[in-house]
Amino acid sequence: MATIAREVWLNMFEENLFDPSLQKIQQAIKDDSAFIWSGMGGGATVHIPNAGTAASITKDNDTYPVAAAKRSDVINSYNLSNFEVGPIVVQWKDDMKNAVEQTESILRDQIQGLGERVGREILYGQYHYTSGLYVPTTGSNVAAHSPSATSTRKAFLGADLRTALGIMDRTKVPANDRYLIIDTTMFWQLMTDIGYTAYRDQIAGLVNGMTFSLYGVTMIVLPQVLHSVVSTGAIREVTHAGATTDQAVALLVQKSCTSMAATDIFTNVVEAATGYFGGTYEASILAGGKYRRTDKYGVVPIIQAT
């Protein structure tokens, strides 16, 4: 008699992989959400008043009355965008045949996917390409790792981070709450440069779970951060496929010099959607972010050099 094999189905999905980017960067980016969505509701644009030029200081003045002047303040603004995913339909006829509950997996997919995308979009708003306020990497040639990039780029060195910190110090940015938001490839270039070993790591206290600290800077490591155009320094859209000459970017930020705002993720589940013969599942979030100061102090992009 032939053997009749029994099939076994696990009662769970092997889920898609997402990075909790939004959760990670929230420790480094000043969250103004509480001010945006309070009282009479929210708005589509965030306005951040910035103080104008500081008043001049005299020495040994003996001419009175001193001429009065007005300070001309400025406004830094950014818009909030809606990010949506779905609707995904699960039809009754398919759900009846499913060996595994699919709806919870779909919702997890949508929520985690939005968190990863919005985190990178908020970083996109922090970026600038201002002369004297960014740092090119200076290490030896390493393989390019931006999407679609080819050839080589200069590795990220500890000296590059120190140069970026020097920019913050010269522009009087507070020394506390400084964060380096960096992709995994550039992070390990930095670790190689400073001579990382498991022994040294434990002695120096560089690694504490997933929190890394170097030169007083807390590091936040993401699979990807940002990518720029080599010819202009312009930042690529998060979803852009990239070009062969693109450069990876890390961001050194001081928290009080950044801004973000985001709603909670809204999920909409219609278990019996008319016309679909089943349920629909969708999610959305309203979010945005930008460097906080019009002079762009407190955000120093560190950009791969060619």
GROMACS .gro file of C-alpha atoms in nm:
model
  306
    1MET     CA    1   0.000   0.000   0.000
    2ALA     CA    2   0.132   0.347  -0.096
    3THR     CA    3   0.211   0.588   0.185
    4ILE     CA    4  -0.027   0.882   0.216
    5ALA     CA    5   0.174   1.182   0.329
    6ARG     CA    6   0.015   1.430   0.565
    7GLU     CA    7   0.060   1.800   0.492
    8VAL     CA    8   0.133   2.036   0.778
    9TRP     CA    9   0.054   2.410   0.771
   10LEU     CA   10   0.193   2.636   1.038
   11ASN     CA   11  -0.071   2.866   1.186
   12MET     CA   12   0.133   3.181   1.126
   13PHE     CA   13   0.288   3.379   0.841
   14GLU     CA   14   0.657   3.434   0.794
   15GLU     CA   15   0.614   3.811   0.788
   16ASN     CA   16   0.773   4.073   0.563
   17LEU     CA   17   1.073   4.242   0.720
   18PHE     CA   18   1.059   4.611   0.813
   19ASP     CA   19   1.290   4.832   1.014
   20PRO     CA   20   1.126   5.033   1.298
   21SER     CA   21   1.280   5.352   1.156
   22LEU     CA   22   1.020   5.591   1.295
   23GLN     CA   23   1.054   5.446   1.644
   24LYS     CA   24   1.434   5.470   1.626
   25ILE     CA   25   1.459   5.829   1.506
   26GLN     CA   26   1.202   5.964   1.752
   27GLN     CA   27   1.472   5.973   2.019
   28ALA     CA   28   1.682   6.203   1.795
   29ILE     CA   29   1.420   6.431   1.632
   30LYS     CA   30   1.221   6.683   1.837
   31ASP     CA   31   0.857   6.574   1.825
   32ASP     CA   32   0.612   6.864   1.797
   33SER     CA   33   0.308   6.643   1.742
   34ALA     CA   34   0.152   6.735   2.077
   35PHE     CA   35   0.141   7.101   1.972
   36ILE     CA   36   0.007   7.030   1.625
   37TRP     CA   37  -0.283   6.802   1.720
   38SER     CA   38  -0.434   6.957   2.031
   39GLY     CA   39  -0.725   7.179   2.119
   40MET     CA   40  -0.915   7.259   1.799
   41GLY     CA   41  -0.745   6.996   1.587
   42GLY     CA   42  -0.444   7.001   1.358
   43GLY     CA   43  -0.327   7.160   1.037
   44ALA     CA   44  -0.150   7.091   0.709
   45THR     CA   45   0.157   7.308   0.774
   46VAL     CA   46   0.392   7.345   1.072
   47HIS     CA   47   0.535   7.694   1.129
   48ILE     CA   48   0.843   7.739   1.350
   49PRO     CA   49   0.924   8.100   1.448
   50ASN     CA   50   1.298   8.172   1.437
   51ALA     CA   51   1.460   8.467   1.613
   52GLY     CA   52   1.608   8.731   1.383
   53THR     CA   53   1.957   8.881   1.403
   54ALA     CA   54   2.073   8.929   1.761
   55ALA     CA   55   2.099   9.287   1.889
   56SER     CA   56   2.443   9.449   1.868
   57ILE     CA   57   2.644   9.505   2.185
   58THR     CA   58   2.835   9.828   2.239
   59LYS     CA   59   3.147   9.892   2.443
   60ASP     CA   60   3.229  10.221   2.621
   61ASN     CA   61   2.929  10.393   2.467
   62ASP     CA   62   2.876  10.757   2.573
   63THR     CA   63   2.615  10.867   2.323
   64TYR     CA   64   2.254  10.873   2.440
   65PRO     CA   65   1.978  10.807   2.376
   66VAL     CA   66   2.083  10.487   2.204
   67ALA     CA   67   1.899  10.434   1.874
   68ALA     CA   68   1.620  10.180   1.902
   69ALA     CA   69   1.586   9.898   1.649
   70LYS     CA   70   1.334   9.626   1.575
   71ARG     CA   71   1.424   9.262   1.537
   72SER     CA   72   1.310   9.103   1.211
   73ASP     CA   73   1.209   8.747   1.295
   74VAL     CA   74   1.162   8.475   1.035
   75ILE     CA   75   0.942   8.167   0.996
   76ASN     CA   76   1.058   7.819   0.905
   77SER     CA   77   0.776   7.595   0.778
   78TYR     CA   78   0.711   7.248   0.647
   79ASN     CA   79   0.406   7.070   0.516
   80LEU     CA   80   0.257   6.748   0.647
   81SER     CA   81   0.196   6.472   0.394
   82ASN     CA   82  -0.050   6.185   0.411
   83PHE     CA   83   0.094   5.839   0.360
   84GLU     CA   84  -0.152   5.564   0.277
   85VAL     CA   85  -0.136   5.191   0.222
   86GLY     CA   86  -0.416   4.971   0.096
   87PRO     CA   87  -0.693   4.891   0.071
   88ILE     CA   88  -0.610   4.522   0.065
   89VAL     CA   89  -0.910   4.300   0.008
   90VAL     CA   90  -0.960   3.958   0.164
   91GLN     CA   91  -1.259   3.804  -0.011
   92TRP     CA   92  -1.494   3.572   0.170
   93LYS     CA   93  -1.436   3.289  -0.078
   94ASP     CA   94  -1.060   3.306  -0.022
   95ASP     CA   95  -1.080   3.349   0.354
   96MET     CA   96  -1.289   3.035   0.380
   97LYS     CA   97  -1.006   2.841   0.215
   98ASN     CA   98  -0.721   3.000   0.407
   99ALA     CA   99  -0.543   2.767   0.646
  100VAL     CA  100  -0.387   3.069   0.820
  101GLU     CA  101  -0.546   3.387   0.956
  102GLN     CA  102  -0.442   3.650   0.700
  103THR     CA  103  -0.605   3.969   0.826
  104GLU     CA  104  -0.377   4.027   1.126
  105SER     CA  105  -0.074   3.974   0.904
  106ILE     CA  106  -0.201   4.235   0.656
  107LEU     CA  107  -0.253   4.494   0.929
  108ARG     CA  108   0.093   4.431   1.076
  109ASP     CA  109   0.237   4.468   0.727
  110GLN     CA  110   0.066   4.802   0.675
  111ILE     CA  111   0.152   4.951   1.015
  112GLN     CA  112   0.518   4.845   1.007
  113GLY     CA  113   0.557   4.952   0.644
  114LEU     CA  114   0.422   5.299   0.720
  115GLY     CA  115   0.655   5.335   1.020
  116GLU     CA  116   0.961   5.253   0.811
  117ARG     CA  117   0.861   5.485   0.524
  118VAL     CA  118   0.762   5.781   0.741
  119GLY     CA  119   1.083   5.757   0.944
  120ARG     CA  120   1.292   5.799   0.630
  121GLU     CA  121   1.066   6.079   0.500
  122ILE     CA  122   1.118   6.274   0.823
  123LEU     CA  123   1.495   6.237   0.780
  124TYR     CA  124   1.456   6.357   0.419
  125GLY     CA  125   1.316   6.685   0.556
  126GLN     CA  126   1.614   6.736   0.789
  127TYR     CA  127   1.867   6.731   0.505
  128HIS     CA  128   2.034   7.037   0.356
  129TYR     CA  129   2.337   7.102   0.137
  130THR     CA  130   2.479   7.427   0.271
  131SER     CA  131   2.837   7.535   0.213
  132GLY     CA  132   3.043   7.501   0.529
  133LEU     CA  133   2.776   7.299   0.708
  134TYR     CA  134   2.831   6.952   0.559
  135VAL     CA  135   3.126   6.710   0.565
  136PRO     CA  136   3.256   6.483   0.284
  137THR     CA  137   3.400   6.148   0.390
  138THR     CA  138   3.778   6.110   0.364
  139GLY     CA  139   3.858   5.740   0.403
  140SER     CA  140   4.005   5.493   0.157
  141ASN     CA  141   3.805   5.368  -0.141
  142VAL     CA  142   3.525   5.123  -0.061
  143ALA     CA  143   3.245   4.979  -0.273
  144ALA     CA  144   2.950   5.213  -0.329
  145HIS     CA  145   2.631   5.095  -0.158
  146SER     CA  146   2.357   5.344  -0.248
  147PRO     CA  147   2.077   5.191  -0.461
  148SER     CA  148   2.202   5.153  -0.823
  149ALA     CA  149   2.540   5.308  -0.730
  150THR     CA  150   2.857   5.166  -0.882
  151SER     CA  151   3.235   5.212  -0.846
  152THR     CA  152   3.382   5.332  -0.516
  153ARG     CA  153   3.331   5.599  -0.250
  154LYS     CA  154   3.543   5.725   0.038
  155ALA     CA  155   3.484   5.538   0.364
  156PHE     CA  156   3.339   5.705   0.674
  157LEU     CA  157   3.611   5.774   0.933
  158GLY     CA  158   3.616   5.885   1.294
  159ALA     CA  159   3.792   6.200   1.169
  160ASP     CA  160   3.484   6.282   0.958
  161LEU     CA  161   3.260   6.262   1.262
  162ARG     CA  162   3.501   6.483   1.457
  163THR     CA  163   3.495   6.738   1.174
  164ALA     CA  164   3.115   6.740   1.184
  165LEU     CA  165   3.121   6.786   1.561
  166GLY     CA  166   3.360   7.076   1.513
  167ILE     CA  167   3.101   7.245   1.288
  168MET     CA  168   2.843   7.209   1.564
  169ASP     CA  169   3.083   7.347   1.824
  170ARG     CA  170   3.175   7.649   1.611
  171THR     CA  171   2.808   7.731   1.550
  172LYS     CA  172   2.737   7.712   1.928
  173VAL     CA  173   2.505   7.415   1.902
  174PRO     CA  174   2.449   7.254   2.247
  175ALA     CA  175   2.675   6.958   2.322
  176ASN     CA  176   2.396   6.747   2.470
  177ASP     CA  177   2.146   6.535   2.274
  178ARG     CA  178   2.366   6.485   1.970
  179TYR     CA  179   2.284   6.188   1.747
  180LEU     CA  180   2.441   6.032   1.441
  181ILE     CA  181   2.183   5.870   1.215
  182ILE     CA  182   2.381   5.635   0.995
  183ASP     CA  183   2.327   5.334   0.768
  184THR     CA  184   2.474   4.997   0.858
  185THR     CA  185   2.745   5.003   0.590
  186MET     CA  186   2.884   5.342   0.693
  187PHE     CA  187   2.855   5.244   1.060
  188TRP     CA  188   3.082   4.943   1.018
  189GLN     CA  189   3.327   5.153   0.815
  190LEU     CA  190   3.345   5.379   1.120
  191MET     CA  191   3.384   5.083   1.357
  192THR     CA  192   3.667   4.946   1.142
  193ASP     CA  193   3.843   5.283   1.147
  194ILE     CA  194   3.839   5.315   1.525
  195GLY     CA  195   3.967   4.957   1.564
  196TYR     CA  196   3.649   4.797   1.700
  197THR     CA  197   3.687   4.465   1.879
  198ALA     CA  198   3.451   4.285   2.115
  199TYR     CA  199   3.705   4.336   2.397
  200ARG     CA  200   3.753   4.706   2.330
  201ASP     CA  201   3.380   4.751   2.290
  202GLN     CA  202   3.308   4.622   2.639
  203ILE     CA  203   3.586   4.830   2.795
  204ALA     CA  204   3.493   5.153   2.618
  205GLY     CA  205   3.120   5.100   2.661
  206LEU     CA  206   3.053   5.166   2.293
  207VAL     CA  207   2.773   4.915   2.264
  208ASN     CA  208   2.475   4.883   2.496
  209GLY     CA  209   2.218   4.661   2.334
  210MET     CA  210   2.138   4.854   2.015
  211THR     CA  211   2.258   5.192   2.148
  212PHE     CA  212   2.602   5.307   2.037
  213SER     CA  213   2.791   5.608   2.167
  214LEU     CA  214   3.111   5.767   2.037
  215TYR     CA  215   3.260   6.111   2.115
  216GLY     CA  216   2.948   6.183   2.321
  217VAL     CA  217   2.723   6.111   2.021
  218THR     CA  218   2.448   5.850   2.032
  219MET     CA  219   2.432   5.651   1.709
  220ILE     CA  220   2.112   5.535   1.548
  221VAL     CA  221   2.178   5.265   1.290
  222LEU     CA  222   1.928   5.210   1.006
  223PRO     CA  223   1.941   4.986   0.698
  224GLN     CA  224   1.929   5.302   0.483
  225VAL     CA  225   1.930   5.673   0.567
  226LEU     CA  226   1.955   5.910   0.269
  227HIS     CA  227   2.123   5.929  -0.071
  228SER     CA  228   2.232   6.240  -0.262
  229VAL     CA  229   2.305   6.337  -0.622
  230VAL     CA  230   2.678   6.372  -0.678
  231SER     CA  231   2.662   6.675  -0.909
  232THR     CA  232   2.431   6.899  -0.704
  233GLY     CA  233   2.411   6.755  -0.353
  234ALA     CA  234   2.033   6.738  -0.388
  235ILE     CA  235   1.871   6.460  -0.189
  236ARG     CA  236   1.703   6.169  -0.362
  237GLU     CA  237   1.337   6.104  -0.295
  238VAL     CA  238   1.301   5.811  -0.056
  239THR     CA  239   1.145   5.589  -0.324
  240HIS     CA  240   1.390   5.687  -0.603
  241ALA     CA  241   1.572   5.396  -0.766
  242GLY     CA  242   1.896   5.595  -0.758
  243ALA     CA  243   2.176   5.644  -1.009
  244THR     CA  244   2.522   5.498  -1.055
  245THR     CA  245   2.689   5.810  -0.911
  246ASP     CA  246   2.471   5.855  -0.599
  247GLN     CA  247   2.628   5.899  -0.256
  248ALA     CA  248   2.510   5.771   0.083
  249VAL     CA  249   2.447   6.030   0.354
  250ALA     CA  250   2.458   6.016   0.733
  251LEU     CA  251   2.309   6.292   0.949
  252LEU     CA  252   2.465   6.435   1.265
  253VAL     CA  253   2.184   6.616   1.447
  254GLN     CA  254   2.126   6.795   1.773
  255LYS     CA  255   1.773   6.715   1.884
  256SER     CA  256   1.658   7.070   1.965
  257CYS     CA  257   1.757   7.178   1.611
  258THR     CA  258   1.519   6.934   1.440
  259SER     CA  259   1.143   6.899   1.410
  260MET     CA  260   0.887   6.635   1.324
  261ALA     CA  261   0.513   6.588   1.364
  262ALA     CA  262   0.302   6.278   1.308
  263THR     CA  263  -0.043   6.150   1.388
  264ASP     CA  264  -0.107   5.802   1.516
  265ILE     CA  265  -0.147   5.547   1.238
  266PHE     CA  266  -0.514   5.532   1.137
  267THR     CA  267  -0.639   5.188   1.040
  268ASN     CA  268  -0.970   5.125   0.868
  269VAL     CA  269  -1.114   4.776   0.862
  270VAL     CA  270  -1.436   4.708   0.676
  271GLU     CA  271  -1.519   4.345   0.739
  272ALA     CA  272  -1.802   4.331   0.487
  273ALA     CA  273  -1.716   4.584   0.215
  274THR     CA  274  -1.993   4.633  -0.040
  275GLY     CA  275  -1.888   4.515  -0.384
  276TYR     CA  276  -1.587   4.316  -0.266
  277PHE     CA  277  -1.759   4.014  -0.112
  278GLY     CA  278  -1.522   4.030   0.178
  279GLY     CA  279  -1.326   4.270   0.395
  280THR     CA  280  -1.089   4.558   0.314
  281TYR     CA  281  -0.793   4.672   0.521
  282GLU     CA  282  -0.612   5.006   0.492
  283ALA     CA  283  -0.394   5.238   0.699
  284SER     CA  284  -0.282   5.600   0.686
  285ILE     CA  285  -0.069   5.853   0.872
  286LEU     CA  286  -0.015   6.229   0.842
  287ALA     CA  287   0.348   6.323   0.904
  288GLY     CA  288   0.640   6.547   0.813
  289GLY     CA  289   0.960   6.701   0.942
  290LYS     CA  290   1.236   6.955   0.874
  291TYR     CA  291   1.547   7.110   1.023
  292ARG     CA  292   1.424   7.354   1.286
  293ARG     CA  293   1.644   7.655   1.223
  294THR     CA  294   1.657   7.872   0.911
  295ASP     CA  295   2.037   7.893   0.948
  296LYS     CA  296   2.038   7.510   0.946
  297TYR     CA  297   2.269   7.491   1.245
  298GLY     CA  298   2.248   7.165   1.438
  299VAL     CA  299   2.213   6.938   1.132
  300VAL     CA  300   2.538   6.834   0.963
  301PRO     CA  301   2.510   6.592   0.668
  302ILE     CA  302   2.812   6.365   0.625
  303ILE     CA  303   2.820   6.275   0.256
  304GLN     CA  304   3.024   6.009   0.079
  305ALA     CA  305   3.298   6.158  -0.139
  306THR     CA  306   3.410   6.001  -0.467
   0.00000   0.00000   0.00000
